[in-house]
Amino acid sequence: MSANGFFDEGELIAVLTTQPLDRTLDYKAPEGGCFLGAFVEVPLGPRKVLGVVWGPGQGGFDLNKARSVIRVLEVAPMREEMRAFLGKVADYTLTPMPAMLRLATRAPGLGDPPSMRKIYRLGTSLPDRMTDARTRVLDVLRDYGGLAFTLKELAEQAGVTSSVVKGLVKQGAVREEDSPRDLPFPRLDPDLPGKVLTEDQASAVAQLRAGQRTGKYGTTLLKGVTGSGKTEVYLEAVAEALRMGRQALVLMPEIALTAEFLTRVEARFGARPAEWHSGATMTERRRVWRMVGQGEAQLVVGARSALFLPFRDLGLVVVDEEHDTSYKQEDGVHYSARDMAVLRSAICGARVILASATPSLESWANAEAGKYDRIDLTSRFGAAVLPEMKPIDMRAEQMQAGTWISPTLRQAVQQRIEKGEQSLLFINRRGYAPVTLCRACGEQIACDHCDARMVEHRFLKRLMCHQCGETKPMPEICPSCGVEGKLAPVGPGIERLAEEAEATFPEARIAMLSSDLFGSARALKAKIEEIAAGDADIVIGTQLVAKGHNFPKLTLVGVIDADLSLHGADLRAAERTFQLMRQVAGRAGRAEKPGQALLQTFQPEHPVIRAILSGDEEGFWKAEAAGRQAAGVPPYGRMAGIVLSGPEVGPVFDIGNAMARNDAPLRAIDAQVFGPAPAPIARIRGRHRVRLLVKAPKGAPIQDAIARWIAPLRLKGDIRLTVDIDPQSFY
Ligand code: ADP
Ligand code: ZN
């Protein structure tokens, strides 16, 4: 390898591939040579696979046997900082490198040479005859507002054959164009005028700008009540990064990435940013991936995996709603996008802004410890004020059996309906009823594959397992005792609450918001926008609604069961309840009208409920921090979850027991191991799950110790082991 990282033709190079191998493979550099980091196609057995030139070859075998790289792909080589980042995430999460490379190349057809292709857009005329199929095609084009599709994508999205699209082209209703693949994104102009900022906002912006201009790593916790202008403020930090010629990334929970937000970005910078999320078409994904690598996408707005895009010069990462649990990926590579955003930025000299109305205890503690800067925005923008929060003491309410809306809440909703304002009834449970019980024998209907109760979904007319997604029809007779007609729903879910609301407020327009009621994220977002426009009197929602949507007409939030998430084995139960309730309450009174939040609770004196009601956040956090410190749990200690799973419970436990006995590598760092115990969900999809928890002092090299601990294991047959560092959910 030459000093600038170039390998001459025939030189032996090590290539990291996306194949599940535990090492790099040696190849000969291709004709014309190649650079370190180049994306290449290499032969592996009879196949061609994607890889990255990782360094000089290891050698140690007959050089004549080495095969040559097939070709170098026409994409920007992987930068050194990206290789370092992937390596560090691999070490942190105990993930093999090929899996990291897969995460960093999640765009199909990366290797395809740039070429022309036909794309399809909305045309100007209407077809002479409308059919359902034609309507669907035009709807898709309209929904995506000006985006172009390939023939295949358009036909698939609309669920029609390509001849339907071709027919519309003939009629001029759809336009067919030649376009180069992978166009650069339009330039964003950071110098278009922004909003006139309030004093608070302006000083926050000044601080963030100054940070941005250092060109060095630093993390700021931007804490501000919902509606205080955090988005306005961080967009100014984005502007500063763009002015410096650097790229910016705004991460959001998938569901918060709405058209409303994109429109705001467009209004500020004069063009739309690149988007990276699960709803993006394959063509768009590849375009984003390539353009990010060439520096032709200045701003990316995306869900967590956007963090692994090949930015050429990343200068800022904003993590919006930084406390959101969806930042933790819980399958494949178990990583926290928030934490890894900080890691990536430290490597490439970028700034990080963690924005939230209700930060995670981790971020709060990092700010307390001086590792992060902290900026507070304390008042809502304009006339909007924080909602008044009050408990409804359910012990004192006259409730009819099988109903969940208390008389006090009913009256409050009624008043809003009369004034033409919106109410939100919040319940964090999908489906109709969480439990289906046989009144004859007491049997609760459970999933055949999981240790979970089946949840009735009237909307689907089926019972569903929320673990594995398995559904079955509602049985007529009890599967346990055979008695007919005695199965009854117990407890409320969102669908049942909607039924009660319809009966209680027959004249109201009711909208239900739950992830499983919509076929796609796009359909759900469309619904959210309709609601924001005032298309409902009562919104009934699960935790989806807590995420950053703006419902200007909403002035009342009723929390049906504030106690629901207080209990549970999860060490973050109190924190989650606190965040969720405050977020939900923050939905009320975002515009001019003051809001009110009413919390139905049987425990109004519970410390968490009291902290929510009094708005004493610092008090809540201090108490929570003290509790965790005393217990030595995160963020004041380190944890890892090990889950073993297999088709038979016995062998899985045997391995777990052996691991618990042979814990010398853990003891060496003063870590303790708990378990093996059945995981809180002891069976998923027919696989038995056994969990060990490792608890280590803060600062202990827990990954090293775990790697040494599990290295000697030889897992037989179908037994699998997953490691989750810093587990977020304990299942
Ligand atoms: P947050 O992100 O903290 O919830 P936003 O940035 O979304 O707050 O601001 C809430 C609302 O107030 C938005 O509609 C936003 O456009 C508006 N807003 C905030 N600050 C200003 C400002 N300085 N001038 C005009 N409108 C503002
Ligand atoms: Zn199941």
mmCIF file with all atom_site columns, N, CA and C and ligand atoms in Angstrom, residues 446-454 464-471 683-686, ligand 2:
data_model
loop_
_atom_site.group_PDB
_atom_site.id
_atom_site.type_symbol
_atom_site.label_atom_id
_atom_site.label_alt_id
_atom_site.label_comp_id
_atom_site.label_asym_id
_atom_site.label_entity_id
_atom_site.label_seq_id
_atom_site.pdbx_PDB_ins_code
_atom_site.Cartn_x
_atom_site.Cartn_y
_atom_site.Cartn_z
_atom_site.occupancy
_atom_site.B_iso_or_equiv
_atom_site.pdbx_formal_charge
_atom_site.auth_seq_id
_atom_site.auth_comp_id
_atom_site.auth_asym_id
_atom_site.auth_atom_id
_atom_site.pdbx_PDB_model_num
ATOM   1  N  N  . ALA A 1 446 ? -54.324 -17.493 25.154 1.00 0.00 ? 446 ALA A N  1
ATOM   2  C  CA . ALA A 1 446 ? -52.904 -17.165 24.985 1.00 0.00 ? 446 ALA A CA 1
ATOM   3  C  C  . ALA A 1 446 ? -52.443 -17.560 23.592 1.00 0.00 ? 446 ALA A C  1
ATOM   4  N  N  . CYS A 1 447 ? -51.295 -16.982 23.200 1.00 0.00 ? 447 CYS A N  1
ATOM   5  C  CA . CYS A 1 447 ? -50.700 -17.318 21.909 1.00 0.00 ? 447 CYS A CA 1
ATOM   6  C  C  . CYS A 1 447 ? -50.141 -18.737 21.979 1.00 0.00 ? 447 CYS A C  1
ATOM   7  N  N  . ASP A 1 448 ? -50.250 -19.474 20.879 1.00 0.00 ? 448 ASP A N  1
ATOM   8  C  CA . ASP A 1 448 ? -49.720 -20.840 20.854 1.00 0.00 ? 448 ASP A CA 1
ATOM   9  C  C  . ASP A 1 448 ? -48.199 -20.871 20.832 1.00 0.00 ? 448 ASP A C  1
ATOM   10 N  N  . HIS A 1 449 ? -47.583 -19.762 20.445 1.00 0.00 ? 449 HIS A N  1
ATOM   11 C  CA . HIS A 1 449 ? -46.130 -19.772 20.245 1.00 0.00 ? 449 HIS A CA 1
ATOM   12 C  C  . HIS A 1 449 ? -45.372 -18.949 21.268 1.00 0.00 ? 449 HIS A C  1
ATOM   13 N  N  . CYS A 1 450 ? -46.087 -18.118 21.995 1.00 0.00 ? 450 CYS A N  1
ATOM   14 C  CA . CYS A 1 450 ? -45.420 -17.193 22.897 1.00 0.00 ? 450 CYS A CA 1
ATOM   15 C  C  . CYS A 1 450 ? -46.089 -17.267 24.262 1.00 0.00 ? 450 CYS A C  1
ATOM   16 N  N  . ASP A 1 451 ? -45.361 -16.818 25.280 1.00 0.00 ? 451 ASP A N  1
ATOM   17 C  CA . ASP A 1 451 ? -45.994 -16.688 26.577 1.00 0.00 ? 451 ASP A CA 1
ATOM   18 C  C  . ASP A 1 451 ? -46.670 -15.336 26.667 1.00 0.00 ? 451 ASP A C  1
ATOM   19 N  N  . ALA A 1 452 ? -47.670 -15.135 25.855 1.00 0.00 ? 452 ALA A N  1
ATOM   20 C  CA . ALA A 1 452 ? -48.334 -13.841 25.859 1.00 0.00 ? 452 ALA A CA 1
ATOM   21 C  C  . ALA A 1 452 ? -49.821 -14.069 25.627 1.00 0.00 ? 452 ALA A C  1
ATOM   22 N  N  . ARG A 1 453 ? -50.617 -13.188 26.229 1.00 0.00 ? 453 ARG A N  1
ATOM   23 C  CA . ARG A 1 453 ? -52.052 -13.298 25.998 1.00 0.00 ? 453 ARG A CA 1
ATOM   24 C  C  . ARG A 1 453 ? -52.396 -12.721 24.635 1.00 0.00 ? 453 ARG A C  1
ATOM   25 N  N  . MET A 1 454 ? -53.417 -13.301 24.023 1.00 0.00 ? 454 MET A N  1
ATOM   26 C  CA . MET A 1 454 ? -53.859 -12.781 22.736 1.00 0.00 ? 454 MET A CA 1
ATOM   27 C  C  . MET A 1 454 ? -54.732 -11.558 22.995 1.00 0.00 ? 454 MET A C  1
ATOM   28 N  N  . MET A 1 464 ? -54.935 -11.209 18.333 1.00 0.00 ? 464 MET A N  1
ATOM   29 C  CA . MET A 1 464 ? -53.561 -11.055 17.865 1.00 0.00 ? 464 MET A CA 1
ATOM   30 C  C  . MET A 1 464 ? -52.574 -11.136 19.019 1.00 0.00 ? 464 MET A C  1
ATOM   31 N  N  . CYS A 1 465 ? -51.426 -11.766 18.731 1.00 0.00 ? 465 CYS A N  1
ATOM   32 C  CA . CYS A 1 465 ? -50.331 -11.793 19.701 1.00 0.00 ? 465 CYS A CA 1
ATOM   33 C  C  . CYS A 1 465 ? -49.425 -10.596 19.425 1.00 0.00 ? 465 CYS A C  1
ATOM   34 N  N  . HIS A 1 466 ? -49.229 -9.739  20.430 1.00 0.00 ? 466 HIS A N  1
ATOM   35 C  CA . HIS A 1 466 ? -48.407 -8.554  20.208 1.00 0.00 ? 466 HIS A CA 1
ATOM   36 C  C  . HIS A 1 466 ? -46.912 -8.873  20.248 1.00 0.00 ? 466 HIS A C  1
ATOM   37 N  N  . GLN A 1 467 ? -46.576 -10.098 20.569 1.00 0.00 ? 467 GLN A N  1
ATOM   38 C  CA . GLN A 1 467 ? -45.171 -10.502 20.494 1.00 0.00 ? 467 GLN A CA 1
ATOM   39 C  C  . GLN A 1 467 ? -44.784 -10.919 19.089 1.00 0.00 ? 467 GLN A C  1
ATOM   40 N  N  . CYS A 1 468 ? -45.537 -11.897 18.544 1.00 0.00 ? 468 CYS A N  1
ATOM   41 C  CA . CYS A 1 468 ? -45.105 -12.479 17.268 1.00 0.00 ? 468 CYS A CA 1
ATOM   42 C  C  . CYS A 1 468 ? -46.026 -12.098 16.116 1.00 0.00 ? 468 CYS A C  1
ATOM   43 N  N  . GLY A 1 469 ? -47.122 -11.410 16.414 1.00 0.00 ? 469 GLY A N  1
ATOM   44 C  CA . GLY A 1 469 ? -48.002 -10.987 15.343 1.00 0.00 ? 469 GLY A CA 1
ATOM   45 C  C  . GLY A 1 469 ? -48.962 -12.059 14.863 1.00 0.00 ? 469 GLY A C  1
ATOM   46 N  N  . GLU A 1 470 ? -48.876 -13.240 15.436 1.00 0.00 ? 470 GLU A N  1
ATOM   47 C  CA . GLU A 1 470 ? -49.784 -14.326 15.056 1.00 0.00 ? 470 GLU A CA 1
ATOM   48 C  C  . GLU A 1 470 ? -51.238 -13.897 15.325 1.00 0.00 ? 470 GLU A C  1
ATOM   49 N  N  . THR A 1 471 ? -52.135 -14.248 14.394 1.00 0.00 ? 471 THR A N  1
ATOM   50 C  CA . THR A 1 471 ? -53.539 -13.942 14.657 1.00 0.00 ? 471 THR A CA 1
ATOM   51 C  C  . THR A 1 471 ? -54.356 -15.210 14.536 1.00 0.00 ? 471 THR A C  1
ATOM   52 N  N  . ARG A 1 683 ? -41.278 -17.112 25.996 1.00 0.00 ? 683 ARG A N  1
ATOM   53 C  CA . ARG A 1 683 ? -41.341 -17.845 24.742 1.00 0.00 ? 683 ARG A CA 1
ATOM   54 C  C  . ARG A 1 683 ? -41.817 -16.897 23.662 1.00 0.00 ? 683 ARG A C  1
ATOM   55 N  N  . ILE A 1 684 ? -41.086 -16.835 22.567 1.00 0.00 ? 684 ILE A N  1
ATOM   56 C  CA . ILE A 1 684 ? -41.517 -16.023 21.427 1.00 0.00 ? 684 ILE A CA 1
ATOM   57 C  C  . ILE A 1 684 ? -41.376 -16.870 20.175 1.00 0.00 ? 684 ILE A C  1
ATOM   58 N  N  . ARG A 1 685 ? -42.402 -16.928 19.386 1.00 0.00 ? 685 ARG A N  1
ATOM   59 C  CA . ARG A 1 685 ? -42.407 -17.721 18.148 1.00 0.00 ? 685 ARG A CA 1
ATOM   60 C  C  . ARG A 1 685 ? -41.926 -19.140 18.399 1.00 0.00 ? 685 ARG A C  1
ATOM   61 N  N  . GLY A 1 686 ? -42.367 -19.720 19.483 1.00 0.00 ? 686 GLY A N  1
ATOM   62 C  CA . GLY A 1 686 ? -42.034 -21.108 19.762 1.00 0.00 ? 686 GLY A CA 1
ATOM   63 C  C  . GLY A 1 686 ? -40.628 -21.311 20.296 1.00 0.00 ? 686 GLY A C  1
HETATM 64 ZN ZN . ZN  B 2 .   ? -47.207 -15.144 19.718 1.00 0.00 ? 2   ZN  B ZN 1
#
